[in-house]
PDB file of C-alpha atoms in Angstrom:
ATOM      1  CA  UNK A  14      17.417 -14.870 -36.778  1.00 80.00           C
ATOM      2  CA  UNK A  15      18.854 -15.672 -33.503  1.00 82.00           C
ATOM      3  CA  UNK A  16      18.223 -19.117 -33.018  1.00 90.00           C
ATOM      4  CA  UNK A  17      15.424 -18.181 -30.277  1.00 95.00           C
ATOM      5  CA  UNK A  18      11.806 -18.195 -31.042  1.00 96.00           C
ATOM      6  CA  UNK A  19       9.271 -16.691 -29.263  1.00 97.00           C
ATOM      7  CA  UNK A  20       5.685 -17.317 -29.535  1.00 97.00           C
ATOM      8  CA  UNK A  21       3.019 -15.298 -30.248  1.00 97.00           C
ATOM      9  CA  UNK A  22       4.530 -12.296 -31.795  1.00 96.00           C
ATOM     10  CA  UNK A  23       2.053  -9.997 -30.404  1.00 97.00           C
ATOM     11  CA  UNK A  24      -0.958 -10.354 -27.948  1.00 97.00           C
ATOM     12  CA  UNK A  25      -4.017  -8.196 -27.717  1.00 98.00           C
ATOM     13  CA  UNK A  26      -5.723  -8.968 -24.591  1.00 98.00           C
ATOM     14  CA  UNK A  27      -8.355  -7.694 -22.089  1.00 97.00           C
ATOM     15  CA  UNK A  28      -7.432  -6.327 -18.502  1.00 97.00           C
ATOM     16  CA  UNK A  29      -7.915  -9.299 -16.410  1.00 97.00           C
ATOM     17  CA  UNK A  30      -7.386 -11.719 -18.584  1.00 98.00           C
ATOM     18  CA  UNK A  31      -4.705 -14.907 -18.557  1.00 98.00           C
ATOM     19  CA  UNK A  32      -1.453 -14.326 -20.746  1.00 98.00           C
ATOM     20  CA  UNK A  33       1.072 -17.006 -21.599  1.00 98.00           C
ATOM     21  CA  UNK A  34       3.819 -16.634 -23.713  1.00 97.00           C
ATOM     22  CA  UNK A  35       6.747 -19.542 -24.831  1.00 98.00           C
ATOM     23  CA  UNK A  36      10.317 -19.248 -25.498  1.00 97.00           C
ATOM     24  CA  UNK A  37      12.034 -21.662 -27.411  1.00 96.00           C
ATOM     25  CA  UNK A  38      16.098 -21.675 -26.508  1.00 94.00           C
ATOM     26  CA  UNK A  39      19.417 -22.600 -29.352  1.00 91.00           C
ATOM     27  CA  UNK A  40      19.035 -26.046 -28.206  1.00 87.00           C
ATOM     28  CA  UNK A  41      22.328 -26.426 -26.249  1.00 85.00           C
ATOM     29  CA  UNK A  42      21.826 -23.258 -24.148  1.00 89.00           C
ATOM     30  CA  UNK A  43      21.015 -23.800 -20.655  1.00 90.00           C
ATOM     31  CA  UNK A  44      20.617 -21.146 -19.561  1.00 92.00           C
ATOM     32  CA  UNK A  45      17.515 -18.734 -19.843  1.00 95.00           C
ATOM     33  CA  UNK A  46      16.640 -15.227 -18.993  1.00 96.00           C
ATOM     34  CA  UNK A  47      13.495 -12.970 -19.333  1.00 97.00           C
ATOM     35  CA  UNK A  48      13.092  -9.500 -19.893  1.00 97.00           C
ATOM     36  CA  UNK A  49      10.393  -6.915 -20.049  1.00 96.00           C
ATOM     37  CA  UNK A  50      11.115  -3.864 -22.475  1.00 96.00           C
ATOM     38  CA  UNK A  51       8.478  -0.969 -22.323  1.00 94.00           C
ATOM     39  CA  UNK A  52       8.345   1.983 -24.848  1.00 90.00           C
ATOM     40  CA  UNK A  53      11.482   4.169 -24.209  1.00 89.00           C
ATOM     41  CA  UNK A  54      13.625   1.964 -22.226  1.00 91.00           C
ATOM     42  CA  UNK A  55      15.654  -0.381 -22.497  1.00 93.00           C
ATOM     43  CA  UNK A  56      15.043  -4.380 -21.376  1.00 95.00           C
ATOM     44  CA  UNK A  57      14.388  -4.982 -17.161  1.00 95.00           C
ATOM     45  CA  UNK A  58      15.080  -8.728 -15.996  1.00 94.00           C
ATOM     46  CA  UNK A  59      12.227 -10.639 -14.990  1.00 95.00           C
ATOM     47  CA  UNK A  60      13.488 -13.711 -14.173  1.00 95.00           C
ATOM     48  CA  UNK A  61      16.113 -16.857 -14.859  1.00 94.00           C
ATOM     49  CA  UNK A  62      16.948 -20.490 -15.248  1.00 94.00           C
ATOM     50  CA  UNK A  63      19.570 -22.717 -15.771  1.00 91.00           C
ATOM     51  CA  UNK A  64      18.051 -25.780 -17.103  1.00 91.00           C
ATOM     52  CA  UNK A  65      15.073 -26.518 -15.263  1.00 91.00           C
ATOM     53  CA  UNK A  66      15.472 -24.683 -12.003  1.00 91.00           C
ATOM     54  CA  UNK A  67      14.382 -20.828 -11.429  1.00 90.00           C
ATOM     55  CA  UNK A  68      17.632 -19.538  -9.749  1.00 90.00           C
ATOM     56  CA  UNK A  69      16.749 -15.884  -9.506  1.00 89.00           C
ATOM     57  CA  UNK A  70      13.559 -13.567  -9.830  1.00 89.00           C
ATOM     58  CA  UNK A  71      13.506 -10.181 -10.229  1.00 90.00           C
ATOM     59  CA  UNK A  72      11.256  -7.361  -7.590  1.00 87.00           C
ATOM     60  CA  UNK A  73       9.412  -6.656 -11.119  1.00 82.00           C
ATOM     61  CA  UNK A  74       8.105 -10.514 -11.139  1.00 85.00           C
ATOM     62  CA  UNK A  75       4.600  -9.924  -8.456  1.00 89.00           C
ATOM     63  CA  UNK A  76       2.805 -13.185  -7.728  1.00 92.00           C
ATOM     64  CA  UNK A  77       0.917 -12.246 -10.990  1.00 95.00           C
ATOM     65  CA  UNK A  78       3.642 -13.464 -13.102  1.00 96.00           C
ATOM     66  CA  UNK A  79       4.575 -17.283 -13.020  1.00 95.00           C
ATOM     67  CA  UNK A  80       7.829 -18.904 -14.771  1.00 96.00           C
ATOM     68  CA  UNK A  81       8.575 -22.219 -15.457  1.00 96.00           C
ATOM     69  CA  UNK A  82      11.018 -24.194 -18.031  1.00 95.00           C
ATOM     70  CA  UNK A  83      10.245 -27.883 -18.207  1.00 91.00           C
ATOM     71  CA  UNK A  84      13.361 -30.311 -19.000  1.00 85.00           C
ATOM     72  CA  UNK A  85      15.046 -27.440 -19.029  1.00 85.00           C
ATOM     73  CA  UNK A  86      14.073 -27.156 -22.569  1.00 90.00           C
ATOM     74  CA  UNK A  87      11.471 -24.087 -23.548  1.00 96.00           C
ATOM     75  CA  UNK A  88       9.876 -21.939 -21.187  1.00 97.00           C
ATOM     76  CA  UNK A  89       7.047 -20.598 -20.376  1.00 97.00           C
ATOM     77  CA  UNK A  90       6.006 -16.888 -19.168  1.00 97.00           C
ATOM     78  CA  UNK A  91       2.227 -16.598 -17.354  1.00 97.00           C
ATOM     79  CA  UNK A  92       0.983 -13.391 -16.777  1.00 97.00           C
ATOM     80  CA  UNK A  93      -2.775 -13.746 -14.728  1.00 97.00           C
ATOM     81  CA  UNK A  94      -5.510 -11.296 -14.150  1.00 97.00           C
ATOM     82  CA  UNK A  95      -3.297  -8.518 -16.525  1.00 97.00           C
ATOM     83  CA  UNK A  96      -3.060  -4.979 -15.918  1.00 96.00           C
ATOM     84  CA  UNK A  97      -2.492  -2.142 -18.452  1.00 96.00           C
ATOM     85  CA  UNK A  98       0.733  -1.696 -17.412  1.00 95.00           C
ATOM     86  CA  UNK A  99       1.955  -5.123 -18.289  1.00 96.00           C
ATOM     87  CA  UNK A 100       1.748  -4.429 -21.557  1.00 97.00           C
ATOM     88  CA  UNK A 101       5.316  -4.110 -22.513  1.00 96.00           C
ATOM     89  CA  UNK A 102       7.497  -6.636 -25.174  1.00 97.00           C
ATOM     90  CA  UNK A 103       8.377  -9.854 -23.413  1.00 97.00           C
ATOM     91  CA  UNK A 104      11.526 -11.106 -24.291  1.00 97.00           C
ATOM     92  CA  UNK A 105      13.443 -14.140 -24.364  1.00 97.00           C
ATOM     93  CA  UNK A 106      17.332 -14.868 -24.295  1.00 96.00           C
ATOM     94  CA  UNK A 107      19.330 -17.457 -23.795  1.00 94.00           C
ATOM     95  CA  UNK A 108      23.415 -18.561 -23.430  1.00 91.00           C
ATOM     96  CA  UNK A 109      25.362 -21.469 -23.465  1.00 85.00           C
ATOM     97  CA  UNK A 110      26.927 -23.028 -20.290  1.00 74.00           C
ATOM     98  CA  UNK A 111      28.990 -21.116 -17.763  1.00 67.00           C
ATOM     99  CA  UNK A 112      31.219 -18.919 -18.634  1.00 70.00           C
ATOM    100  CA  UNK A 113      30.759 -15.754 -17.950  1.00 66.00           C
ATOM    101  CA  UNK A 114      32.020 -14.102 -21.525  1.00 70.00           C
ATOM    102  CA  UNK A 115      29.490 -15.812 -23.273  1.00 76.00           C
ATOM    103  CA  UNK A 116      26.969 -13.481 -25.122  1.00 86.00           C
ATOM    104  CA  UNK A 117      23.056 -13.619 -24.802  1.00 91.00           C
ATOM    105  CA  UNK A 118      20.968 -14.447 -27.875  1.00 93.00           C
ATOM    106  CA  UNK A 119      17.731 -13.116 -27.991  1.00 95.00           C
ATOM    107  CA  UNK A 120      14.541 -13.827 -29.621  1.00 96.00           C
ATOM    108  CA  UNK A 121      12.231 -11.839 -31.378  1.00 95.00           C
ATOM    109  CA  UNK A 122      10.138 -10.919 -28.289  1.00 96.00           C
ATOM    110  CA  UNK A 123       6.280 -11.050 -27.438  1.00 97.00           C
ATOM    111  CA  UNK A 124       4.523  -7.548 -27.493  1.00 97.00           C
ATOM    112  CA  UNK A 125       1.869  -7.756 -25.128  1.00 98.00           C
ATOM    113  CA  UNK A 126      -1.033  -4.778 -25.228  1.00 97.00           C
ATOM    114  CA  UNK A 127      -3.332  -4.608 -22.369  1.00 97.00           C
ATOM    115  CA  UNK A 128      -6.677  -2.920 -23.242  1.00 96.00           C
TER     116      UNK A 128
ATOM    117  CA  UNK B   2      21.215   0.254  -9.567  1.00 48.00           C
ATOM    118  CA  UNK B   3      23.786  -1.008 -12.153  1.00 52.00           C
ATOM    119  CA  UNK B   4      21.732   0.398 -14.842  1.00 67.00           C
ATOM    120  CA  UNK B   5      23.943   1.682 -17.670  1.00 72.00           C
ATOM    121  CA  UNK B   6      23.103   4.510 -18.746  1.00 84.00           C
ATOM    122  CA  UNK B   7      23.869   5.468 -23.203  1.00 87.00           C
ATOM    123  CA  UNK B   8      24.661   9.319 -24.272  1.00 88.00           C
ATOM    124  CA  UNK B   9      23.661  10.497 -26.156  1.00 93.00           C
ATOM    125  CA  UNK B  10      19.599   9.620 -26.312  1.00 93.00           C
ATOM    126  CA  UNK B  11      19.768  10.275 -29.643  1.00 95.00           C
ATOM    127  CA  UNK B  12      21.918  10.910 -32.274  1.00 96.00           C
ATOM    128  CA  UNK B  13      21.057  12.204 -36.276  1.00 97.00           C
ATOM    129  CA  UNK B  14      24.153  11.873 -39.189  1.00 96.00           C
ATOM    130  CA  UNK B  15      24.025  11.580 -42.328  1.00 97.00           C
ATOM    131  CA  UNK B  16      25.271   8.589 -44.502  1.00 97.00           C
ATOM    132  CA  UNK B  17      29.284   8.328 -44.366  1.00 97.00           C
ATOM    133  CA  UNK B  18      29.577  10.255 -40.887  1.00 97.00           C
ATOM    134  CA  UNK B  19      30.795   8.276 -37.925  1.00 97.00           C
ATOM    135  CA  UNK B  20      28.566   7.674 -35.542  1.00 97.00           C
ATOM    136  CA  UNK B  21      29.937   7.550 -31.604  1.00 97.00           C
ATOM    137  CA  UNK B  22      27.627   6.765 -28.712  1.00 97.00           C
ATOM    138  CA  UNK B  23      28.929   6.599 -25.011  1.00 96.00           C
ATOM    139  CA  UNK B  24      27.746   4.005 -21.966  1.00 95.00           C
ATOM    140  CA  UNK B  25      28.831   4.447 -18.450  1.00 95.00           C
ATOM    141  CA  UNK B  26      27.591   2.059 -15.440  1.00 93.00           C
ATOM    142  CA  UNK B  27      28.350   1.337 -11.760  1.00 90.00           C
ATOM    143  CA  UNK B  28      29.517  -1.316 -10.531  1.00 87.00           C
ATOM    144  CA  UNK B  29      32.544  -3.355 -11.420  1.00 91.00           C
ATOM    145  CA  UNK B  30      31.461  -6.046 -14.477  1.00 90.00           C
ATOM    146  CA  UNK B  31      32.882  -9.318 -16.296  1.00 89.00           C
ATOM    147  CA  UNK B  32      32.075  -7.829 -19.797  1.00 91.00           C
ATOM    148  CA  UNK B  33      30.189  -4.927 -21.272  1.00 93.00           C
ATOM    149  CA  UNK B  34      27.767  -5.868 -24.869  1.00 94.00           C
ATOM    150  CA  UNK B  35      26.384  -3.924 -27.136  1.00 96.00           C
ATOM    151  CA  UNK B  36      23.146  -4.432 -28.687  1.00 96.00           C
ATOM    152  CA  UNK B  37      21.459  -3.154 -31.310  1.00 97.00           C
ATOM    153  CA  UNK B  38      17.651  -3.001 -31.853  1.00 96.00           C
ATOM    154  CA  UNK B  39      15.113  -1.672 -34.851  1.00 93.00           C
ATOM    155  CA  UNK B  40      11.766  -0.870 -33.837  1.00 86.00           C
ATOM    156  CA  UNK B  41       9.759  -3.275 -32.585  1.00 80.00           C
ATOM    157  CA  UNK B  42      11.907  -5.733 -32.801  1.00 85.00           C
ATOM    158  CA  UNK B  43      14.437  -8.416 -30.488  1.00 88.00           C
ATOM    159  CA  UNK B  44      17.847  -7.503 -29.892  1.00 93.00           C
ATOM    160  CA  UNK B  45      20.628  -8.559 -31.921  1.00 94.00           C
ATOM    161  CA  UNK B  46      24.456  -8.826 -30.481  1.00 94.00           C
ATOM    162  CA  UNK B  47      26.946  -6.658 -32.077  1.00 96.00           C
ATOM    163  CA  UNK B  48      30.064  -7.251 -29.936  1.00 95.00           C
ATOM    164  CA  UNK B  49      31.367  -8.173 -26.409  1.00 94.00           C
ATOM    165  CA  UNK B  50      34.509  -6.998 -24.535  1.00 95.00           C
ATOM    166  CA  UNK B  51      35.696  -8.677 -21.576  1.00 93.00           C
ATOM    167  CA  UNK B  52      36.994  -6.248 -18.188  1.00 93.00           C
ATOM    168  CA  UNK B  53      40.430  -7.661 -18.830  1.00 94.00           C
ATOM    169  CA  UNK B  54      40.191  -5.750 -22.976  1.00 96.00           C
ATOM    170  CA  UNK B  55      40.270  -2.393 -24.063  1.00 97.00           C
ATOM    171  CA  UNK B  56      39.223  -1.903 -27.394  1.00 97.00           C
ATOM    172  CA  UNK B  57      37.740  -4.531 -29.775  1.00 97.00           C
ATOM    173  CA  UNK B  58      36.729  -4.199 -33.308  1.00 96.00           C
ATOM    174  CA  UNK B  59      34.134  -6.029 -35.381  1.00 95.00           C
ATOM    175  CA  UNK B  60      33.877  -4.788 -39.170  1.00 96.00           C
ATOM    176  CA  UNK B  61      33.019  -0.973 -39.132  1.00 97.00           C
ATOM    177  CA  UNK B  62      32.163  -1.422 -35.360  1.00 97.00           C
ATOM    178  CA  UNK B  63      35.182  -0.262 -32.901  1.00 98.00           C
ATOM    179  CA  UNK B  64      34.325  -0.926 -29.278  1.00 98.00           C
ATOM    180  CA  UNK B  65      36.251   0.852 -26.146  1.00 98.00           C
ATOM    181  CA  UNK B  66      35.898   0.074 -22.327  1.00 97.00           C
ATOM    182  CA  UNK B  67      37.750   2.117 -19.831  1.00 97.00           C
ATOM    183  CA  UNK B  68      37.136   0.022 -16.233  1.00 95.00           C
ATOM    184  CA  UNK B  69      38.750   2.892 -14.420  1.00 95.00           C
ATOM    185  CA  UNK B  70      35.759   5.339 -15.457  1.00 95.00           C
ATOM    186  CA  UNK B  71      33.318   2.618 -15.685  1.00 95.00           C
ATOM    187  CA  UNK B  72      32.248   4.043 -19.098  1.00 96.00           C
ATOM    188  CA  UNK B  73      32.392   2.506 -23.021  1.00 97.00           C
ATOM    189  CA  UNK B  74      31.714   3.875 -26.307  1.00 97.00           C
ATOM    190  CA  UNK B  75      30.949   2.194 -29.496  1.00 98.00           C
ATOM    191  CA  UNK B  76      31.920   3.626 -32.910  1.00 98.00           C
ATOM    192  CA  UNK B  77      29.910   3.022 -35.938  1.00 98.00           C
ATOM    193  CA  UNK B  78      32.152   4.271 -38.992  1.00 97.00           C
ATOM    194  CA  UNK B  79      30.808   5.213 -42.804  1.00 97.00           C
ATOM    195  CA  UNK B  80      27.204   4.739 -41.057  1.00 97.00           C
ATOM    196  CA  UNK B  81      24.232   3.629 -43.695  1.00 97.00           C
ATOM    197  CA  UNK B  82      20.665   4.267 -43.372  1.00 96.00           C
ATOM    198  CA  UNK B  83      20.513   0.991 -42.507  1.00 95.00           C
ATOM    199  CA  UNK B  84      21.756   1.620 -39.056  1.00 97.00           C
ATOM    200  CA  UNK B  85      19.142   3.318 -38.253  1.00 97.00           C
ATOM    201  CA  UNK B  86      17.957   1.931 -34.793  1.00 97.00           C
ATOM    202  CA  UNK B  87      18.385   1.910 -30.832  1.00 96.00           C
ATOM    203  CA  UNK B  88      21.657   0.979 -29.346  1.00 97.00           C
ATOM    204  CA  UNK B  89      21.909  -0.599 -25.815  1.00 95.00           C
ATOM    205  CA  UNK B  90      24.901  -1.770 -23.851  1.00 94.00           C
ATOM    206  CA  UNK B  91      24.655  -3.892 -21.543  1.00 94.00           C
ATOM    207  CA  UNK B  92      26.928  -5.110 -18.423  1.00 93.00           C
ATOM    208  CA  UNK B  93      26.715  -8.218 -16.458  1.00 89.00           C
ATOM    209  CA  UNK B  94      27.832  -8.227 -12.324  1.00 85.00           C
ATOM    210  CA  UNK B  95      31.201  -9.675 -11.498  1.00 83.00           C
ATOM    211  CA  UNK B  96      30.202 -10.765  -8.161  1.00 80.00           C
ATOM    212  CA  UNK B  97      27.814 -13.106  -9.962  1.00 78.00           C
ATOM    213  CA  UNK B  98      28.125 -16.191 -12.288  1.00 75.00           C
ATOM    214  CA  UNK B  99      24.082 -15.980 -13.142  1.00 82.00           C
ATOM    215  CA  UNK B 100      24.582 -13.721 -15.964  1.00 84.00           C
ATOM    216  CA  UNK B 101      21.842 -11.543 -15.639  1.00 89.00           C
ATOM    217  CA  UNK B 102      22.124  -7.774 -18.118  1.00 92.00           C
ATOM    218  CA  UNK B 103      21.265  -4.767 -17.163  1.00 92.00           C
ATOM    219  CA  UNK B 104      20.626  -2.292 -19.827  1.00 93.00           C
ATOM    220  CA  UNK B 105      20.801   1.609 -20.608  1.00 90.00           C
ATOM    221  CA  UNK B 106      17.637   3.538 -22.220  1.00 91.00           C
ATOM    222  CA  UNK B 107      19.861   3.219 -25.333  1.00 93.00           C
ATOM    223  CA  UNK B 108      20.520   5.295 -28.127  1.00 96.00           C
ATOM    224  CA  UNK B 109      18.204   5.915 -31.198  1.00 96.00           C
ATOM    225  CA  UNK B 110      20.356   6.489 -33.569  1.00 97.00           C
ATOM    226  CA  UNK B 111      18.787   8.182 -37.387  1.00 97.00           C
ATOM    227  CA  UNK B 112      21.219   7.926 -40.485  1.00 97.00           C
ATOM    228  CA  UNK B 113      20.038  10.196 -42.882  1.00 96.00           C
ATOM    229  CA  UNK B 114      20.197   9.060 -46.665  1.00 92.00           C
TER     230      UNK B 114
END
């Protein structure tokens, strides 16, 4: 155990459908990232924050997908009107402060299927 | 792309063999991690090594980074069945203080009992 939760675990949902999935940072770590993972590859960056504002999005992050972390304390990831090839694990890391030798903690991930 | 990529895919030894996987990437980097990951699961940190280091150990783990070939192998030695999983590195971009990783397809490494 990391230190970084992730909630739910796993998500069965229906193409078309509303996803949203939370990430719950070491509580001194202000800075967030997330990462998509499908089968076979390793983790892409979606998207990240340092405290509460969004400094950088990946190409992979379409108008579908929506970030946000509130207080700069957990964060939510909003997935609308999914596609089947969303599904993918969702995950979660975080990092303390700014230097740039500090290592990323994950969580456990989300694993999102789209039927 | 600054996508690392591991060698080998994947890799079968048997309990007590050393097990040596490679990583090269692109671009010039702050530090280089290595990650390890069982199925299905998150990632968990095994060990960083900043540019400015060249090898790095961590219990049976031995970590090498060569910033002149842009590559970096990790060394698993006596391996266990309970190694058995996917190995990423991962490198950051010096010209940025965000932090962002960018990962290999890893290495799915077996350990036969």
């Amino acid at each position: 155990d990391t230190g970084v939760s992730q909630d739910p675990r796993h998500k069965i949902t229906k193409r078309g459908q509303n996803v949203t999935f939370r990430c719950d940072p070491i509580s001194e770590h202000n800075r967030l990232y997330w990462y998509r993972q499908t089968l076979g590859q390793g983790p892409e960056f979606l998207t990240y924050f340092q405290n509460e504002a969004q400094l950088e999005k990946s190409r992979l992050l379409s108008d579908r997908f929506s970030a946000e972390r509130p207080k700069g304390s957990f964060s939510t990831l909003e997935i609308q009107r999914t596609e089947q090839g969303d599904s993918a694990m969702y995950l979660c890391a975080t990092r303390p402060g700014a230097h740039v030798y500090n290592e990323q903690f994950f969580g456990p991930g989300t694993r999102l299927t789209v039927l | 792309s600054q996508q690392g990529e591991e060698d080998p895919q994947a890799l079968s030894i048997q309990e007590g063999e050393n097990a040596t996987m490679n990583c090269s990437y692109k671009t010039s980097i702050n530090n280089l991690q290595w990650y390890r990951q069982n199925s299905g699961r998150g990632l968990v940190h095994l060990i960083l090594i900043r540019s400015n280091e060249r090898e790095k150990h961590s219990g049976r783990l031995r970590v090498t980074l060569d910033t002149s070939k842009k590559s970096s192998s990790l060394l698993i030695t006596a391996s266990r069945a309970a190694d058995t999983a996917s190995y990423f590195c991962a490198t950051d971009d010096r010209g940025s203080t965000l932090g962002r990783l960018y990962f290999g397809r890893g290495t799915q490494l077996t350990v036969w009992p």
